[in-house]
């Protein structure tokens, strides 16, 4: 039987990046893109080039780095956006411009303040202009889920004529039920048969994003847009891992379809993204949650021990979980073993970064008996966030806070000079962060603070993720800090955020785009 390929369009770096409420730095985005390529996604939506110079820079670096996946940038249906997208992806081996405009009457009337005819003209212009940069153009009818079917067909005819090869029908507000999406997709895919690929982009506001995506595939969609761990605006997007595994596990139903995804890279991808964004999937999250393969009940355990297929519909090894959580490396592991481990975990580091990571690994191995995969992931991701190091923590001293005023003395290296200051705060962390601000001269506002124990045991590493805003007009910045000591990890995370901010200073400014300007 001939298999039809369902294209996986990953938007973790675009729609997903809108969910952490903070920016990743360029190096982090590149690492994610490289992992997505290894996972086998067909299209990587690397960002929204016109949104900020930082986005543009990250997309163009990803375009140079990735060769087995198509690299795509989002663009509103205006010339300057399309031009930015075209220029950002210029060096990609395979490239796509994804342009969009709202097509529901509620959006056309109240948001765009345009007549349907004007909307069609704008869409056609954007697609024609995009085709001057690339062959591969996708057009999205924003809020398709609430658009009039007659108008959808009219605008679709016009943009296909103008050169769009993929028509995306986003349920931007996550309002539709599977049977409704299915009916729309069926009608549109029959209507465009042989002329364009129908794609879907479902939001999870009613918890139906994956169900809607699967129903769309059964109804004729040949591309699904999705994100790792279901990241995305508000309640998120459709989870890539759930769609892909549903197609695989239920091949009895979806037998005619397959994806190019290497499912063994699902778990490493999920971990990398959780580590970088600081957003852990809920423990009971399907496929990648901490408990997804834990069989707690005695009856289940007995069944699983007798024959795994009794209760396990997915084998852990299918998603790359088989080698996890076993003791991986220790004090005596060599550089080659370490490098091999990194590559298995999906990291591709330059020589300098590799040496740096190995030094840190050795340092850790001296203090911590057993080192697990998650320790290594945290070690590498926390290091990426700290490059380049404009400021470096030299030492941290804390005063007893049980009775009295919490205070901290901090020494920081900046341009090979050391600066020491001491300060007080409402709590110890507050004192540390305020003192760092005084030394650097940058005033940060702490938006979020999270501490996580990386692996098991009392000697587990503390992985601190902070989101800090250094400028009200710009998005907050993510920082990571790793240490066996939580306070030290916190100080490192805060300085990491500052270093990331400085590496992107002036590039984060959002030009004139807000979140209602996306799909
Ligand atoms: Zn979206």
Coordinates of C-alpha atoms and ligand atoms in Angstrom, one line a residue:
X1 CA 0.0 0.0 0.0
X2 CA 1.4 3.4 -0.9
X3 CA 2.1 5.6 2.1
X4 CA 1.2 9.3 2.1
X5 CA 3.5 11.6 4.0
X6 CA 2.0 13.9 6.6
X7 CA 4.4 16.9 6.8
X8 CA 5.3 18.0 10.3
X9 CA 5.7 21.7 10.5
X10 CA 7.2 22.6 13.8
X11 CA 6.6 26.0 15.3
X12 CA 8.3 25.6 18.7
X13 CA 10.6 28.5 17.8
X14 CA 7.8 30.8 16.7
X15 CA 4.5 30.1 18.3
X16 CA 6.2 28.2 21.1
X17 CA 8.6 31.0 21.9
X18 CA 5.6 33.2 22.6
X19 CA 4.7 31.0 25.5
X20 CA 7.7 31.3 27.9
X21 CA 7.0 35.0 28.1
X22 CA 10.7 35.5 27.7
X23 CA 13.3 35.3 24.9
X24 CA 15.7 32.5 24.4
X25 CA 19.1 33.6 23.2
X26 CA 20.3 32.9 19.6
X27 CA 22.6 30.0 20.6
X28 CA 19.7 28.3 22.4
X29 CA 17.4 28.7 19.4
X30 CA 20.1 27.2 17.2
X31 CA 20.5 24.2 19.5
X32 CA 16.7 23.7 19.3
X33 CA 16.7 24.0 15.5
X34 CA 19.5 21.4 15.2
X35 CA 17.6 19.0 17.4
X36 CA 14.4 19.5 15.4
X37 CA 16.3 18.7 12.2
X38 CA 17.6 15.5 13.9
X39 CA 14.1 14.7 14.9
X40 CA 13.1 14.9 11.3
X41 CA 10.6 17.7 11.1
X42 CA 9.9 18.7 7.5
X43 CA 9.6 22.4 8.2
X44 CA 11.1 24.5 11.1
X45 CA 9.3 27.8 11.6
X46 CA 12.4 29.5 13.0
X47 CA 10.7 32.8 14.0
X48 CA 9.1 36.0 12.8
X49 CA 11.9 37.9 11.1
X50 CA 10.2 41.3 11.2
X51 CA 9.4 41.1 14.9
X52 CA 12.9 42.1 16.1
X53 CA 16.5 42.2 14.9
X54 CA 17.1 39.4 17.4
X55 CA 14.5 37.2 15.7
X56 CA 16.0 38.1 12.3
X57 CA 19.5 37.2 13.5
X58 CA 18.4 33.8 15.0
X59 CA 16.5 32.9 11.8
X60 CA 19.4 33.7 9.5
X61 CA 21.8 31.7 11.7
X62 CA 19.4 28.7 11.7
X63 CA 19.1 29.0 7.9
X64 CA 22.9 28.7 7.6
X65 CA 23.0 25.7 10.0
X66 CA 20.1 23.5 9.1
X67 CA 20.1 21.6 5.8
X68 CA 17.7 18.7 6.1
X69 CA 14.6 20.6 7.1
X70 CA 13.0 23.6 5.4
X71 CA 13.6 26.8 7.3
X72 CA 10.6 29.1 7.4
X73 CA 9.9 32.6 8.7
X74 CA 6.5 34.0 9.5
X75 CA 5.5 37.4 7.8
X76 CA 2.4 39.5 8.0
X77 CA 0.9 40.3 4.6
X78 CA 2.9 43.5 4.3
X79 CA 6.0 44.1 2.1
X80 CA 8.4 45.0 4.9
X81 CA 7.6 41.7 6.7
X82 CA 7.9 39.6 3.6
X83 CA 11.2 41.2 2.7
X84 CA 12.6 40.6 6.2
X85 CA 11.5 37.0 6.0
X86 CA 13.0 36.5 2.6
X87 CA 16.3 38.0 3.6
X88 CA 16.5 36.1 6.9
X89 CA 16.1 32.7 5.3
X90 CA 18.1 33.6 2.2
X91 CA 21.0 31.2 2.9
X92 CA 18.8 28.2 3.8
X93 CA 19.1 25.1 1.5
X94 CA 15.3 24.7 1.6
X95 CA 13.3 27.7 2.5
X96 CA 9.7 28.9 2.9
X97 CA 7.9 32.1 3.6
X98 CA 4.8 31.8 5.6
X99 CA 2.5 34.8 5.3
X100 CA -1.0 35.4 6.7
X101 CA -3.9 37.7 7.1
X102 CA -7.1 37.4 9.0
X103 CA -10.1 36.0 7.1
X104 CA -12.9 35.9 9.7
X105 CA -15.4 38.7 9.4
X106 CA -14.9 39.6 13.1
X107 CA -11.1 40.0 12.5
X108 CA -11.5 41.8 9.1
X109 CA -14.0 44.3 10.5
X110 CA -12.6 45.0 14.0
X111 CA -8.9 44.3 13.8
X112 CA -7.9 45.0 10.2
X113 CA -10.7 47.4 9.4
X114 CA -10.6 46.2 5.8
X115 CA -13.2 45.0 3.4
X116 CA -13.0 41.4 2.2
X117 CA -11.8 42.6 -1.2
X118 CA -9.0 44.6 0.3
X119 CA -8.0 41.5 2.4
X120 CA -7.8 39.5 -0.8
X121 CA -5.7 42.1 -2.5
X122 CA -3.3 42.3 0.4
X123 CA -3.0 38.5 0.5
X124 CA -2.3 38.2 -3.2
X125 CA 0.3 41.0 -3.1
X126 CA 2.1 39.3 -0.1
X127 CA 2.2 35.9 -1.8
X128 CA 3.4 37.3 -5.2
X129 CA 6.1 39.3 -3.4
X130 CA 7.1 36.3 -1.3
X131 CA 7.5 34.3 -4.5
X132 CA 10.2 36.8 -5.6
X133 CA 12.3 35.4 -2.7
X134 CA 11.3 31.7 -2.6
X135 CA 9.5 29.0 -4.5
X136 CA 7.8 27.7 -1.4
X137 CA 5.1 30.0 0.0
X138 CA 2.5 29.1 2.6
X139 CA -0.5 31.3 3.2
X140 CA -2.5 31.2 6.4
X141 CA -6.1 32.3 6.7
X142 CA -5.9 33.6 10.3
X143 CA -8.9 32.6 12.3
X144 CA -10.0 30.2 9.6
X145 CA -12.0 28.3 12.2
X146 CA -14.4 31.3 12.4
X147 CA -14.3 32.3 8.7
X148 CA -17.0 32.1 6.2
X149 CA -16.5 29.1 3.9
X150 CA -17.4 31.0 0.7
X151 CA -14.9 33.6 1.5
X152 CA -12.2 31.0 2.4
X153 CA -12.6 29.5 -1.0
X154 CA -12.4 32.8 -2.7
X155 CA -9.2 33.9 -1.0
X156 CA -7.7 30.5 -1.4
X157 CA -8.3 30.5 -5.2
X158 CA -6.6 33.9 -5.3
X159 CA -3.5 33.0 -3.3
X160 CA -3.0 29.7 -5.1
X161 CA -3.2 31.6 -8.4
X162 CA -0.6 34.0 -6.9
X163 CA 1.8 31.1 -6.1
X164 CA 1.0 29.7 -2.7
X165 CA 1.6 26.0 -2.4
X166 CA 0.3 25.4 1.1
X167 CA -2.9 26.8 2.5
X168 CA -3.0 26.8 6.3
X169 CA -6.3 26.9 8.2
X170 CA -5.5 27.9 11.7
X171 CA -8.0 27.6 14.5
X172 CA -6.3 30.6 16.1
X173 CA -8.5 30.9 19.2
X174 CA -8.8 27.1 19.8
X175 CA -12.6 27.2 19.5
X176 CA -13.5 24.4 17.1
X177 CA -14.5 20.8 17.8
X178 CA -13.0 17.9 15.9
X179 CA -16.1 17.3 13.8
X180 CA -16.3 21.0 12.8
X181 CA -12.6 21.2 11.9
X182 CA -12.9 17.9 10.0
X183 CA -15.8 19.2 7.9
X184 CA -13.9 22.4 7.1
X185 CA -10.7 20.6 6.1
X186 CA -12.6 18.0 4.1
X187 CA -14.4 20.7 2.1
X188 CA -11.2 22.8 1.6
X189 CA -9.0 19.8 0.7
X190 CA -11.5 18.5 -1.9
X191 CA -11.8 22.0 -3.2
X192 CA -8.0 22.5 -3.6
X193 CA -7.1 18.9 -4.6
X194 CA -4.1 18.9 -6.9
X195 CA -3.6 22.6 -6.5
X196 CA -2.3 23.0 -2.9
X197 CA -1.6 21.2 0.3
X198 CA -4.0 21.9 3.2
X199 CA -2.4 22.5 6.5
X200 CA -3.8 23.0 10.0
X201 CA -2.7 24.9 13.0
X202 CA -4.8 24.1 16.1
X203 CA -4.7 25.8 19.5
X204 CA -5.4 24.0 22.7
X205 CA -7.8 26.3 24.5
X206 CA -10.4 23.6 24.8
X207 CA -7.7 20.8 25.1
X208 CA -8.6 19.7 21.6
X209 CA -5.6 20.7 19.6
X210 CA -4.3 17.2 19.0
X211 CA -7.8 15.7 18.4
X212 CA -8.5 18.4 15.9
X213 CA -5.1 17.8 14.1
X214 CA -5.8 14.0 13.9
X215 CA -9.3 14.6 12.6
X216 CA -7.8 17.0 10.0
X217 CA -5.5 14.4 8.8
X218 CA -8.3 11.9 8.3
X219 CA -10.2 14.7 6.4
X220 CA -7.4 15.5 3.9
X221 CA -4.8 17.8 5.6
X222 CA -1.3 16.8 4.6
X223 CA 0.6 19.2 6.9
X224 CA 0.1 19.7 10.6
X225 CA 1.6 22.6 12.6
X226 CA 2.7 21.7 16.1
X227 CA 5.2 22.3 18.9
X228 CA 7.3 20.1 21.2
X229 CA 5.6 19.7 24.6
X230 CA 2.6 21.5 23.2
X231 CA 4.2 24.9 23.9
X232 CA 2.5 27.9 22.3
X233 CA 0.4 30.9 23.1
X234 CA -2.1 30.7 25.9
X235 CA -3.1 27.0 26.4
X236 CA -0.5 26.1 23.7
X237 CA -0.4 24.5 20.3
X238 CA -0.9 20.8 19.3
X239 CA 1.8 18.6 20.8
X240 CA 4.0 17.2 18.1
X241 CA 4.9 14.1 20.1
X242 CA 1.2 13.2 20.6
X243 CA 0.2 13.6 17.0
X244 CA 3.2 11.6 15.7
X245 CA 2.8 8.8 18.3
X246 CA -1.0 8.6 17.7
X247 CA -0.3 8.1 14.0
X248 CA 2.3 5.5 14.7
X249 CA 0.5 3.6 17.5
X250 CA -2.8 3.6 15.7
X251 CA -1.5 2.7 12.3
X252 CA -4.5 0.4 12.1
X253 CA -6.6 3.5 11.6
X254 CA -4.0 5.8 10.1
X255 CA -2.3 3.1 8.1
X256 CA -2.0 5.1 4.9
X257 CA 0.0 7.8 6.5
X258 CA 3.4 8.2 7.8
X259 CA 5.7 11.0 9.0
X260 CA 9.4 11.6 8.5
X261 CA 9.9 11.9 12.3
X262 CA 12.5 9.7 14.0
X263 CA 10.4 9.0 17.1
X264 CA 13.6 8.0 19.1
X265 CA 14.4 11.7 19.1
X266 CA 11.2 12.7 20.7
X267 CA 12.3 12.4 24.3
X268 CA 15.7 14.1 23.8
X269 CA 13.8 17.0 22.0
X270 CA 11.4 17.3 24.8
X271 CA 14.1 17.5 27.4
X272 CA 16.2 20.0 25.5
X273 CA 13.3 22.3 25.2
X274 CA 12.1 21.9 28.8
X275 CA 15.7 22.7 29.9
X276 CA 16.0 25.8 27.8
X277 CA 12.6 27.3 28.3
X278 CA 12.4 26.3 32.0
X279 CA 8.9 25.0 31.2
X280 CA 8.5 21.4 32.3
X281 CA 5.7 19.3 30.8
X282 CA 3.1 18.4 33.4
X283 CA 4.0 15.1 35.0
X284 CA 1.0 13.4 33.5
X285 CA 1.5 14.9 30.1
X286 CA 1.0 12.2 27.4
X287 CA 4.2 10.7 25.8
X288 CA 6.8 13.0 27.5
X289 CA 5.5 13.6 31.0
X290 CA 7.5 12.2 33.9
X291 CA 4.8 9.7 34.7
X292 CA 3.9 8.8 31.2
X293 CA 5.6 5.4 31.5
X294 CA 5.3 4.9 35.3
X295 CA 2.9 2.1 36.2
X296 CA 2.0 2.8 39.8
X297 CA -0.8 0.4 40.5
X298 CA 0.2 -3.1 41.6
X299 CA -2.1 -4.8 39.1
X300 CA -0.6 -2.8 36.3
X301 CA 3.0 -3.5 37.5
X302 CA 2.2 -7.2 37.6
X303 CA 0.8 -7.1 34.1
X304 CA 3.7 -5.1 32.7
X305 CA 6.2 -7.5 34.3
X306 CA 4.4 -10.5 32.7
X307 CA 4.0 -8.9 29.3
X308 CA 4.7 -5.3 28.5
X309 CA 2.0 -5.0 25.9
X310 CA -0.7 -5.7 28.6
X311 CA -0.6 -2.0 29.7
X312 CA 2.1 -0.3 27.6
X313 CA 0.8 0.8 24.3
X314 CA 4.1 2.6 23.6
X315 CA 7.5 1.2 24.4
X316 CA 9.8 3.7 26.1
X317 CA 12.5 3.0 23.6
X318 CA 10.2 4.1 20.8
X319 CA 10.6 7.7 22.0
X320 CA 14.2 7.4 23.0
X321 CA 13.6 6.8 26.7
X322 CA 15.3 3.4 27.0
X323 CA 18.7 4.7 27.9
X324 CA 17.4 7.3 30.3
X325 CA 18.0 7.7 33.9
X326 CA 20.6 5.0 34.1
X327 CA 23.9 6.1 35.6
X328 CA 25.7 7.5 32.6
X329 CA 29.1 9.0 33.5
X330 CA 31.4 9.3 36.4
X331 CA 34.6 10.8 37.6
X332 CA 36.7 8.6 35.4
X333 CA 34.8 9.1 32.1
X334 CA 37.0 10.4 29.4
X335 CA 36.5 13.2 27.0
X336 CA 35.5 10.8 24.2
X337 CA 32.8 9.2 26.3
X338 CA 31.6 12.7 27.3
X339 CA 31.5 13.8 23.7
X340 CA 29.7 10.7 22.6
X341 CA 27.1 11.3 25.4
X342 CA 26.6 14.8 24.3
X343 CA 25.9 13.8 20.7
X344 CA 23.4 11.1 21.9
X345 CA 21.6 13.8 23.8
X346 CA 21.4 16.0 20.7
X347 CA 24.1 18.6 21.4
X348 CA 26.5 19.6 18.7
X349 CA 29.2 21.8 20.3
X350 CA 32.1 23.6 18.8
X351 CA 35.5 22.6 20.1
X352 CA 35.8 25.5 22.6
X353 CA 32.3 24.9 24.0
X354 CA 33.0 21.2 24.2
X355 CA 36.2 21.7 26.2
X356 CA 34.4 24.2 28.5
X357 CA 31.6 21.7 29.1
X358 CA 34.0 18.9 29.8
X359 CA 35.8 21.0 32.4
X360 CA 32.5 21.7 34.1
X361 CA 31.6 18.1 33.9
X362 CA 34.9 17.1 35.6
X363 CA 34.3 19.7 38.2
X364 CA 30.9 18.3 38.9
X365 CA 32.1 14.7 38.9
X366 CA 34.5 15.6 41.7
X367 CA 31.6 16.6 43.9
X368 CA 28.7 14.4 42.7
X369 CA 29.0 10.7 42.7
X370 CA 26.5 9.8 40.0
X371 CA 25.8 11.9 36.9
X372 CA 22.7 11.4 34.9
X373 CA 21.5 12.4 31.5
X374 CA 19.6 15.3 32.9
X375 CA 22.6 16.6 34.8
X376 CA 24.5 16.7 31.5
X377 CA 21.6 18.5 29.7
X378 CA 21.4 21.1 32.5
X379 CA 25.2 21.5 32.4
X380 CA 25.3 22.2 28.7
X381 CA 22.1 24.3 28.5
X382 CA 23.1 26.5 31.4
X383 CA 26.5 27.1 29.7
X384 CA 24.9 28.1 26.4
X385 CA 22.8 30.7 28.1
X386 CA 25.9 32.2 29.7
X387 CA 27.8 32.8 26.4
X388 CA 29.4 35.3 25.9
X389 CA 30.3 36.1 29.5
X390 CA 30.4 39.8 29.9
X391 CA 30.0 39.3 33.6
X392 CA 31.2 36.3 35.6
X393 CA 30.5 35.4 39.2
X394 CA 33.7 35.1 41.2
X395 CA 32.3 34.6 44.7
X396 CA 29.2 34.9 46.8
X397 CA 28.9 35.3 50.5
X398 CA 25.6 35.2 52.4
X399 CA 24.9 36.5 55.9
X400 CA 22.7 34.5 58.3
X401 CA 19.1 35.5 57.6
X402 CA 17.4 33.7 60.5
X403 CA 17.3 36.8 62.6
X404 CA 18.3 40.0 61.0
X405 CA 18.5 41.5 57.6
X406 CA 19.3 39.2 54.7
X407 CA 22.5 40.4 53.0
X408 CA 24.9 39.3 50.4
X409 CA 28.5 40.1 49.3
X410 CA 29.1 39.5 45.7
X411 CA 32.3 39.6 43.6
X412 CA 31.9 39.8 39.8
X413 CA 34.5 39.8 37.1
X414 CA 33.9 42.2 34.2
X415 CA 36.5 42.9 31.5
X416 CA 39.1 41.0 33.6
X417 CA 38.6 43.4 36.6
X418 CA 36.9 42.2 39.8
X419 CA 34.2 44.2 41.5
X420 CA 32.9 43.6 45.0
X421 CA 29.8 45.0 46.6
X422 CA 27.4 44.1 49.4
X423 CA 23.7 44.7 49.8
X424 CA 20.6 43.9 51.7
X425 CA 17.2 42.7 50.5
X426 CA 13.8 41.4 51.5
X427 CA 15.2 37.9 51.3
X428 CA 18.5 36.4 50.5
X429 CA 17.8 36.0 46.8
X430 CA 16.6 39.6 46.6
X431 CA 19.8 40.7 48.3
X432 CA 22.0 38.8 45.9
X433 CA 20.2 40.1 42.8
X434 CA 20.1 43.7 44.0
X435 CA 23.8 43.5 44.7
X436 CA 24.5 42.2 41.2
X437 CA 22.4 45.1 39.8
X438 CA 24.5 47.6 41.8
X439 CA 27.7 46.2 40.4
X440 CA 26.6 45.9 36.8
X441 CA 24.6 49.1 36.7
X442 CA 21.7 47.2 35.0
X443 CA 18.4 47.3 36.8
X444 CA 16.7 43.9 36.4
X445 CA 13.1 43.1 37.3
X446 CA 12.7 39.4 38.3
X447 CA 9.6 38.1 36.5
X448 CA 9.9 34.5 37.4
X449 CA 12.1 32.3 39.5
X450 CA 12.2 28.5 39.4
X451 CA 14.4 26.0 41.1
X452 CA 14.4 22.4 40.1
X453 CA 16.4 19.4 41.4
X454 CA 18.0 18.0 38.2
X455 CA 18.2 14.3 39.2
X456 CA 17.5 12.2 42.2
X457 CA 19.5 12.1 45.5
X458 CA 20.4 14.6 48.1
X459 CA 23.4 15.6 46.2
X460 CA 21.3 16.5 43.2
X461 CA 22.2 19.6 41.2
X462 CA 20.0 22.7 41.6
X463 CA 18.9 24.1 38.2
X464 CA 17.6 27.6 38.6
X465 CA 15.7 29.3 35.8
X466 CA 15.0 33.1 36.0
X467 CA 13.2 35.4 33.7
X468 CA 14.4 38.9 34.1
X469 CA 13.3 42.1 32.4
X470 CA 16.1 44.6 32.0
X471 CA 14.0 47.1 29.9
X472 CA 10.3 47.6 30.0
X473 CA 10.0 47.9 26.3
X474 CA 11.6 44.6 25.6
X475 CA 10.7 41.0 26.4
X476 CA 12.2 39.4 29.5
X477 CA 15.3 37.2 29.2
X478 CA 15.8 33.6 30.3
X479 CA 18.8 32.8 32.5
X480 CA 20.0 29.4 33.8
X481 CA 22.2 28.6 36.7
X482 CA 23.5 25.3 37.8
X483 CA 25.2 24.4 41.1
X484 CA 25.0 21.9 43.9
X485 CA 24.2 25.0 45.9
X486 CA 20.9 26.7 45.2
X487 CA 22.0 30.2 46.1
X488 CA 25.0 29.9 43.8
X489 CA 22.8 28.6 41.1
X490 CA 20.5 31.5 41.5
X491 CA 23.3 34.1 41.2
X492 CA 24.6 32.3 38.1
X493 CA 21.1 32.3 36.6
X494 CA 20.7 36.0 37.2
X495 CA 24.1 36.8 35.7
X496 CA 23.4 34.4 32.8
X497 CA 20.2 36.4 32.0
X498 CA 22.2 39.6 32.1
X499 CA 24.9 38.2 29.8
X500 CA 22.2 37.0 27.4
X501 CA 20.6 40.4 27.5
X502 CA 23.9 42.1 26.7
X503 CA 24.6 39.7 23.9
X504 CA 21.3 40.8 22.3
X505 CA 21.1 44.3 23.5
X506 CA 19.4 46.6 21.0
X507 CA 18.2 43.5 19.1
X508 CA 15.2 42.6 21.2
X509 CA 13.1 45.7 20.5
X510 CA 9.8 44.6 19.1
X511 CA 9.3 46.7 16.0
X512 CA 5.6 47.1 15.7
X513 CA 4.3 43.6 16.2
X514 CA 2.2 42.4 19.1
X515 CA 0.9 39.0 19.9
X516 CA -2.5 39.6 18.2
X517 CA -0.4 39.9 15.0
X518 CA 0.3 36.2 14.8
X519 CA -1.7 33.1 14.1
Ligands
LIG1 ZN1 -0.6 29.8 16.8

